[in-house]
PDB file of C-alpha atoms in Angstrom:
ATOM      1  CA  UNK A 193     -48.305 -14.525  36.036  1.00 61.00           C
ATOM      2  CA  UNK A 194     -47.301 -13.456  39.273  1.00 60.00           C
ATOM      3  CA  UNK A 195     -43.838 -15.796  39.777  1.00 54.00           C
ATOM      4  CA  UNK A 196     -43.180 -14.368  35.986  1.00 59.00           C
ATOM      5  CA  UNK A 197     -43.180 -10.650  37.152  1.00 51.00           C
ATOM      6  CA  UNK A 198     -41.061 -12.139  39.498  1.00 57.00           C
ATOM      7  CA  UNK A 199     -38.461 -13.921  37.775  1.00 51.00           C
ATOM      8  CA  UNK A 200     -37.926 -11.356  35.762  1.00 52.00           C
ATOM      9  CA  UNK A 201     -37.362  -8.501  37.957  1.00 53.00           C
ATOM     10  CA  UNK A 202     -35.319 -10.975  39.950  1.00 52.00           C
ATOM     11  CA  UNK A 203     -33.235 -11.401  36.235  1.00 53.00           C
ATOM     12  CA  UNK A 204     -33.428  -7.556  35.711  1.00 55.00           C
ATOM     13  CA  UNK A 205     -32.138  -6.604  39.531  1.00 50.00           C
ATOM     14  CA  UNK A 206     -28.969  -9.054  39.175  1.00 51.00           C
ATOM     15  CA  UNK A 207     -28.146  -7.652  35.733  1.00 49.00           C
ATOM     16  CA  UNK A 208     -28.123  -3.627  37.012  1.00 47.00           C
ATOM     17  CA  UNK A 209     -25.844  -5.229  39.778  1.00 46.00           C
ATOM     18  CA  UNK A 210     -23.630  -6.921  37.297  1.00 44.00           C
ATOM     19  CA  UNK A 211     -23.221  -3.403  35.270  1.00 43.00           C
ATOM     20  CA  UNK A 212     -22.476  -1.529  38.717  1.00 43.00           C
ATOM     21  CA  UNK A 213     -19.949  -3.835  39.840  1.00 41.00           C
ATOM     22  CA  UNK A 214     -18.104  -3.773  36.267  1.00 43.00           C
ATOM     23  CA  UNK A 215     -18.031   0.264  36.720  1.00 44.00           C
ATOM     24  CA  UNK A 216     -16.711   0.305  40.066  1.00 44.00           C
ATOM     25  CA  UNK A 217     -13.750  -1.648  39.496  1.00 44.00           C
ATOM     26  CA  UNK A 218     -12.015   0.645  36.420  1.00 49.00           C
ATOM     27  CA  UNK A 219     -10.038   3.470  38.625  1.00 59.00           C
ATOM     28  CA  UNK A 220      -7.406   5.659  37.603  1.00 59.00           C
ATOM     29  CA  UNK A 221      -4.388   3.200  39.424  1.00 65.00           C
ATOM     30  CA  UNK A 222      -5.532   0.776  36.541  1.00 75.00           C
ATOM     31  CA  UNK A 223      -4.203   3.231  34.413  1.00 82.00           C
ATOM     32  CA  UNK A 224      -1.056   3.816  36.239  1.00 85.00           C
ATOM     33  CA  UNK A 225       2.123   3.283  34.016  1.00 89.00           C
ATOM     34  CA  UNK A 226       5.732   3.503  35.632  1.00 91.00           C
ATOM     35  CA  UNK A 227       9.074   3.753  34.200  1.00 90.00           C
ATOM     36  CA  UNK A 228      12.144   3.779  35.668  1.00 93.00           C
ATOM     37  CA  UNK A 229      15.879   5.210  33.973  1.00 92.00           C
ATOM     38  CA  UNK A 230      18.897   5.071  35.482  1.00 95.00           C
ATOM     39  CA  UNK A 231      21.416   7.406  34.211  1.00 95.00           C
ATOM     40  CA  UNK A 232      24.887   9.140  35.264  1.00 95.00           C
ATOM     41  CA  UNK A 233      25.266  12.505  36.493  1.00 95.00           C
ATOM     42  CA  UNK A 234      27.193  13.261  33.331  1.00 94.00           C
ATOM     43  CA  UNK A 235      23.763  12.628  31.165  1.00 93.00           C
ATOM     44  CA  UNK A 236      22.027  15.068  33.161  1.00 94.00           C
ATOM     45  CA  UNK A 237      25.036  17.637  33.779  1.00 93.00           C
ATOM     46  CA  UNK A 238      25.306  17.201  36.975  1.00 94.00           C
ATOM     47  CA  UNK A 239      28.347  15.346  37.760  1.00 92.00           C
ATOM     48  CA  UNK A 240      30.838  18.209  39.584  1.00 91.00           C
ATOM     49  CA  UNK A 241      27.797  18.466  42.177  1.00 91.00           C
ATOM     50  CA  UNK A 242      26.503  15.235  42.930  1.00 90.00           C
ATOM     51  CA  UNK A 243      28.609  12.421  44.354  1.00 88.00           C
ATOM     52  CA  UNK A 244      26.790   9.227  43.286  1.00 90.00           C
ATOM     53  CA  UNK A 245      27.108   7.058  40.091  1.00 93.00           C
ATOM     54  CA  UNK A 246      23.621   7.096  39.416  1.00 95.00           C
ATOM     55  CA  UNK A 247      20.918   9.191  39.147  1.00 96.00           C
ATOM     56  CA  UNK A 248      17.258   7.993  38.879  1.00 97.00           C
ATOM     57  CA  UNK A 249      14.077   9.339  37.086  1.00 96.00           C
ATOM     58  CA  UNK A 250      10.968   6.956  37.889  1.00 96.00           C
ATOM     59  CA  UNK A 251       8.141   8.115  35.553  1.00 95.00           C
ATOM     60  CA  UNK A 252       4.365   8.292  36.904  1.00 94.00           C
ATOM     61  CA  UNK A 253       2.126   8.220  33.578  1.00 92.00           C
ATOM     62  CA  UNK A 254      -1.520   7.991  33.499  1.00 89.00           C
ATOM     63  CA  UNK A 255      -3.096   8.882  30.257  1.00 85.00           C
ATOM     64  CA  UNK A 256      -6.354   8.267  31.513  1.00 85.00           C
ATOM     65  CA  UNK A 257      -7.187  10.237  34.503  1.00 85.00           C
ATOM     66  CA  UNK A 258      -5.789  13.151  37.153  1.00 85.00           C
ATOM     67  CA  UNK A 259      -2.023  12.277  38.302  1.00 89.00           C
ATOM     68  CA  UNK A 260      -2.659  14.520  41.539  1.00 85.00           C
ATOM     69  CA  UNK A 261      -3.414  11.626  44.360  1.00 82.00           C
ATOM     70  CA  UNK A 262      -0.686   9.629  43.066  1.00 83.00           C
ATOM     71  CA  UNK A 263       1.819  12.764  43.629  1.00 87.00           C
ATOM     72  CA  UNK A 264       0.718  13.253  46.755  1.00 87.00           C
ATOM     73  CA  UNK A 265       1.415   9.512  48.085  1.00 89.00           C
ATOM     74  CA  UNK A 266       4.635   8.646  46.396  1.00 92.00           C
ATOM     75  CA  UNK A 267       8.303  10.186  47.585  1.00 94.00           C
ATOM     76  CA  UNK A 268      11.510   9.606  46.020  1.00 95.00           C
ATOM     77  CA  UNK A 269      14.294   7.462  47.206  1.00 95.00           C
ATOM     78  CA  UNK A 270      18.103   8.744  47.370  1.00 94.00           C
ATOM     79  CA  UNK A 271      19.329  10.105  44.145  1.00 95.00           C
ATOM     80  CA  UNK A 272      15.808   9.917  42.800  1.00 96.00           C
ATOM     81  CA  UNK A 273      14.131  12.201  40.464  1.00 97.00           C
ATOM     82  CA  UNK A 274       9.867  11.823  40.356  1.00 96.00           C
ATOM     83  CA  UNK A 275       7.807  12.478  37.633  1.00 96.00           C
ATOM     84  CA  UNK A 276       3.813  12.615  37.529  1.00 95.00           C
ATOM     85  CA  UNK A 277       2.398  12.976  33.894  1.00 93.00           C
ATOM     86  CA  UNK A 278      -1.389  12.574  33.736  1.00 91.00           C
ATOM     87  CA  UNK A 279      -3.700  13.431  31.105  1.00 85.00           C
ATOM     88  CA  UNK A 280      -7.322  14.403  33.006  1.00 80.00           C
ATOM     89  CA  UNK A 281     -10.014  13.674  30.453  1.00 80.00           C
ATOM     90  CA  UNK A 282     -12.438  15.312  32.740  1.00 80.00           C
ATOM     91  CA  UNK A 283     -11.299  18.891  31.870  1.00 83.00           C
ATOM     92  CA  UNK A 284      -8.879  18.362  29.255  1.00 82.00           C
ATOM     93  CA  UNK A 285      -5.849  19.207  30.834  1.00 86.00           C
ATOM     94  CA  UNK A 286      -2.463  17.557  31.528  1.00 90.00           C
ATOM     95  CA  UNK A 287      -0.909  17.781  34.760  1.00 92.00           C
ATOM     96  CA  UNK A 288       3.018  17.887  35.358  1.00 94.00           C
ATOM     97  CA  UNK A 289       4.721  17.527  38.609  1.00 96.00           C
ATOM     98  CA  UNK A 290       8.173  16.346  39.957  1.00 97.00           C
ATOM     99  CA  UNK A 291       9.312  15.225  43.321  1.00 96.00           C
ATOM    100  CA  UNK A 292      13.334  15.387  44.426  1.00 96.00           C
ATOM    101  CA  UNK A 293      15.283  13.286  46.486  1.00 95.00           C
ATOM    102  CA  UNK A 294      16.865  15.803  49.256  1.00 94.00           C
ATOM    103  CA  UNK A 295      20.843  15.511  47.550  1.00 92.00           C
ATOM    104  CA  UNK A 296      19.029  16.612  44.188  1.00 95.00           C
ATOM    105  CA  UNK A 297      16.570  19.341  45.219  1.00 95.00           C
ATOM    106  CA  UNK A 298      19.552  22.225  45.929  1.00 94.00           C
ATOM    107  CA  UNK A 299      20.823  21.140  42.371  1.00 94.00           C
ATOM    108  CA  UNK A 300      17.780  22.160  40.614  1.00 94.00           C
ATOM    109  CA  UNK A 301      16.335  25.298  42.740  1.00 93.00           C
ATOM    110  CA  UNK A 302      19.306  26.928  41.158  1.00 93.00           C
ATOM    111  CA  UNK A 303      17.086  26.732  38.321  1.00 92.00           C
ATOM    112  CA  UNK A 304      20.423  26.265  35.511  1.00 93.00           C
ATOM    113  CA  UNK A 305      18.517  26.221  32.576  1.00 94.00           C
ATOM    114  CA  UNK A 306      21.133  23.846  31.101  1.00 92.00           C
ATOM    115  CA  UNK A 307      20.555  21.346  33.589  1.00 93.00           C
ATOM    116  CA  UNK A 308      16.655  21.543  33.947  1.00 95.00           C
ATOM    117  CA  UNK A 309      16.453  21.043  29.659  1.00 95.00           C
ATOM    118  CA  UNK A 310      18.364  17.357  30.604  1.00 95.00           C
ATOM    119  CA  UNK A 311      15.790  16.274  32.574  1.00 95.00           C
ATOM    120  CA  UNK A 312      12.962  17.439  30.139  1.00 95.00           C
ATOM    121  CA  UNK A 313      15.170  16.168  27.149  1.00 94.00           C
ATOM    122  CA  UNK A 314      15.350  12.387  29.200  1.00 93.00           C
ATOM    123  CA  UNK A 315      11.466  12.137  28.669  1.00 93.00           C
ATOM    124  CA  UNK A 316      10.724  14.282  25.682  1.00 92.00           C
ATOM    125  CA  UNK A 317      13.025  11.927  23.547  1.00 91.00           C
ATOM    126  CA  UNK A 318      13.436   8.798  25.541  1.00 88.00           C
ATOM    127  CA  UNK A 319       9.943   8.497  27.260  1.00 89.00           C
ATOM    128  CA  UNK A 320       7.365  10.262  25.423  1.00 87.00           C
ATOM    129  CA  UNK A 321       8.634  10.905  22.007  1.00 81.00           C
ATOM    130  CA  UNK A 322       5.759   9.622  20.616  1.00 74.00           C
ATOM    131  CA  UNK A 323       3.245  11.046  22.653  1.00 76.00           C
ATOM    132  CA  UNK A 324       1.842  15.213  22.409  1.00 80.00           C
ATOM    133  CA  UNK A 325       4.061  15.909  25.124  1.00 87.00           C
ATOM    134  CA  UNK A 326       4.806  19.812  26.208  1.00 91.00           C
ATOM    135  CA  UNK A 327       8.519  20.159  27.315  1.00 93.00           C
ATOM    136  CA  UNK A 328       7.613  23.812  28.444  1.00 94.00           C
ATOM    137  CA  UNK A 329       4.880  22.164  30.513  1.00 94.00           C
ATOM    138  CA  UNK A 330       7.388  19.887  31.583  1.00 95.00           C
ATOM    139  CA  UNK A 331       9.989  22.865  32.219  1.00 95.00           C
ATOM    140  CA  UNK A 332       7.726  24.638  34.308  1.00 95.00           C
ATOM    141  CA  UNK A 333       6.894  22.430  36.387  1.00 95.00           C
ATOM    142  CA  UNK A 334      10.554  21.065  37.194  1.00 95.00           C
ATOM    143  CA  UNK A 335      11.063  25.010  37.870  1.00 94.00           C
ATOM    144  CA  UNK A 336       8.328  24.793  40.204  1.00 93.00           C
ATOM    145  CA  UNK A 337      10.220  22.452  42.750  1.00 89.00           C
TER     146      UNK A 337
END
Protein backbone atom coordinates (compact mmCIF):
# COMPACT_ATOMS: atom_id res chain seq x y z
CA UNK A 1 0.00 0.00 0.00
CA UNK A 2 2.66 2.14 0.99
CA UNK A 3 5.10 1.90 -2.43
CA UNK A 4 1.46 2.55 -4.20
CA UNK A 5 0.96 5.98 -2.42
CA UNK A 6 4.23 6.26 -3.62
CA UNK A 7 4.26 5.58 -7.14
CA UNK A 8 1.65 7.55 -7.63
CA UNK A 9 2.56 10.75 -6.14
CA UNK A 10 5.90 10.08 -7.76
CA UNK A 11 3.51 9.84 -11.30
CA UNK A 12 1.44 12.89 -10.09
CA UNK A 13 4.74 15.20 -9.10
CA UNK A 14 6.39 14.54 -12.71
CA UNK A 15 3.11 15.32 -14.47
CA UNK A 16 2.59 19.05 -12.56
CA UNK A 17 6.32 19.41 -13.73
CA UNK A 18 5.54 18.44 -17.25
CA UNK A 19 2.49 21.15 -17.32
CA UNK A 20 4.93 23.90 -15.74
CA UNK A 21 7.61 23.40 -18.10
CA UNK A 22 5.07 23.49 -21.22
CA UNK A 23 3.84 27.06 -19.71
CA UNK A 24 7.11 28.50 -19.28
CA UNK A 25 8.32 28.11 -22.64
CA UNK A 26 5.27 30.17 -24.69
CA UNK A 27 6.63 34.02 -24.37
CA UNK A 28 5.66 36.89 -26.27
CA UNK A 29 9.15 36.65 -28.77
CA UNK A 30 7.30 33.38 -29.94
CA UNK A 31 4.88 35.60 -31.17
CA UNK A 32 7.17 38.01 -32.75
CA UNK A 33 6.45 38.55 -36.56
CA UNK A 34 8.85 40.82 -38.74
CA UNK A 35 8.54 42.28 -42.06
CA UNK A 36 10.73 44.10 -43.93
CA UNK A 37 9.83 46.69 -47.29
CA UNK A 38 12.11 48.35 -49.15
CA UNK A 39 10.84 51.23 -51.02
CA UNK A 40 12.10 54.60 -52.83
CA UNK A 41 11.91 57.92 -51.45
CA UNK A 42 9.47 58.74 -54.22
CA UNK A 43 6.81 56.08 -52.57
CA UNK A 44 7.01 57.79 -49.42
CA UNK A 45 7.42 61.54 -50.76
CA UNK A 46 10.44 62.04 -49.68
CA UNK A 47 12.79 62.09 -52.46
CA UNK A 48 13.96 66.12 -52.73
CA UNK A 49 15.16 65.50 -48.96
CA UNK A 50 16.73 62.32 -48.64
CA UNK A 51 19.74 61.25 -50.69
CA UNK A 52 19.56 57.43 -50.75
CA UNK A 53 17.78 55.00 -53.18
CA UNK A 54 16.12 53.22 -50.60
CA UNK A 55 14.21 53.66 -47.78
CA UNK A 56 13.35 50.85 -45.28
CA UNK A 57 10.29 50.07 -43.01
CA UNK A 58 11.00 46.76 -40.88
CA UNK A 59 7.65 45.86 -39.21
CA UNK A 60 7.59 44.53 -35.42
CA UNK A 61 4.07 42.64 -35.10
CA UNK A 62 2.98 40.70 -32.20
CA UNK A 63 -0.66 39.96 -32.06
CA UNK A 64 -0.32 38.19 -29.01
CA UNK A 65 1.20 40.16 -26.31
CA UNK A 66 2.73 43.91 -25.28
CA UNK A 67 5.22 45.22 -28.17
CA UNK A 68 6.91 47.57 -25.43
CA UNK A 69 10.28 45.41 -24.50
CA UNK A 70 10.81 44.71 -28.01
CA UNK A 71 10.79 48.69 -28.77
CA UNK A 72 12.95 49.31 -26.29
CA UNK A 73 15.82 46.77 -27.52
CA UNK A 74 15.70 47.16 -31.24
CA UNK A 75 17.22 50.49 -33.21
CA UNK A 76 17.09 51.15 -36.76
CA UNK A 77 19.83 50.92 -39.25
CA UNK A 78 20.62 53.85 -41.89
CA UNK A 79 17.66 54.84 -43.90
CA UNK A 80 15.51 52.70 -41.66
CA UNK A 81 12.05 53.31 -40.56
CA UNK A 82 10.81 50.94 -37.22
CA UNK A 83 7.57 49.89 -36.52
CA UNK A 84 6.20 48.09 -33.22
CA UNK A 85 2.50 46.88 -33.58
CA UNK A 86 1.36 44.71 -30.66
CA UNK A 87 -1.96 43.74 -29.65
CA UNK A 88 -1.82 43.29 -25.47
CA UNK A 89 -4.55 40.80 -24.64
CA UNK A 90 -3.98 41.57 -21.06
CA UNK A 91 -5.83 44.95 -21.18
CA UNK A 92 -7.13 45.04 -24.54
CA UNK A 93 -5.19 47.56 -26.05
CA UNK A 94 -2.89 47.93 -29.09
CA UNK A 95 0.28 49.60 -28.83
CA UNK A 96 1.95 51.69 -31.77
CA UNK A 97 5.42 52.95 -31.83
CA UNK A 98 8.12 53.89 -34.47
CA UNK A 99 11.82 54.26 -34.27
CA UNK A 100 13.93 56.56 -37.04
CA UNK A 101 17.15 56.17 -38.43
CA UNK A 102 19.00 59.70 -37.63
CA UNK A 103 18.87 60.94 -41.79
CA UNK A 104 14.97 60.24 -41.44
CA UNK A 105 14.00 61.63 -38.02
CA UNK A 106 14.35 65.66 -39.19
CA UNK A 107 12.12 64.51 -42.21
CA UNK A 108 9.26 63.53 -40.15
CA UNK A 109 9.38 66.01 -36.94
CA UNK A 110 8.26 68.43 -39.56
CA UNK A 111 5.22 66.56 -39.07
CA UNK A 112 4.01 67.09 -43.25
CA UNK A 113 0.91 65.47 -43.02
CA UNK A 114 1.40 64.35 -46.65
CA UNK A 115 4.39 62.53 -45.89
CA UNK A 116 3.42 60.93 -42.44
CA UNK A 117 -0.13 59.41 -44.38
CA UNK A 118 2.76 57.41 -46.77
CA UNK A 119 4.11 55.72 -44.12
CA UNK A 120 0.68 54.81 -42.49
CA UNK A 121 -0.71 54.08 -46.10
CA UNK A 122 2.65 51.43 -46.59
CA UNK A 123 1.10 49.25 -43.71
CA UNK A 124 -2.57 50.03 -43.72
CA UNK A 125 -2.75 48.63 -47.38
CA UNK A 126 0.37 46.63 -47.88
CA UNK A 127 0.90 45.11 -44.32
CA UNK A 128 -2.18 44.97 -42.42
CA UNK A 129 -5.00 45.32 -44.79
CA UNK A 130 -6.56 42.55 -43.48
CA UNK A 131 -6.15 43.04 -40.00
CA UNK A 132 -8.48 45.86 -37.55
CA UNK A 133 -5.74 48.13 -37.92
CA UNK A 134 -6.16 52.05 -36.73
CA UNK A 135 -4.22 54.36 -39.18
CA UNK A 136 -5.00 57.30 -36.69
CA UNK A 137 -3.39 55.08 -34.06
CA UNK A 138 -0.77 54.58 -36.41
CA UNK A 139 -0.64 58.49 -37.27
CA UNK A 140 -0.25 59.41 -33.86
CA UNK A 141 2.18 57.62 -32.98
CA UNK A 142 4.55 58.39 -36.10
CA UNK A 143 3.69 62.14 -34.88
CA UNK A 144 4.95 61.20 -31.64
CA UNK A 145 8.67 60.69 -32.84
Amino acid sequence: MRLSLILLFVLSLSTIQAQETTDQSTNSADYLQVTRYRLHPEELSIENEIDSEKVYIKIYYNNQASIAEDFAYFKPKKNEILFFYGKNKDNNSSEMYFKLDDSLKPIYQKKDFEQLMQVIKVLEYNVFSEDQFSSAEAYAALERV
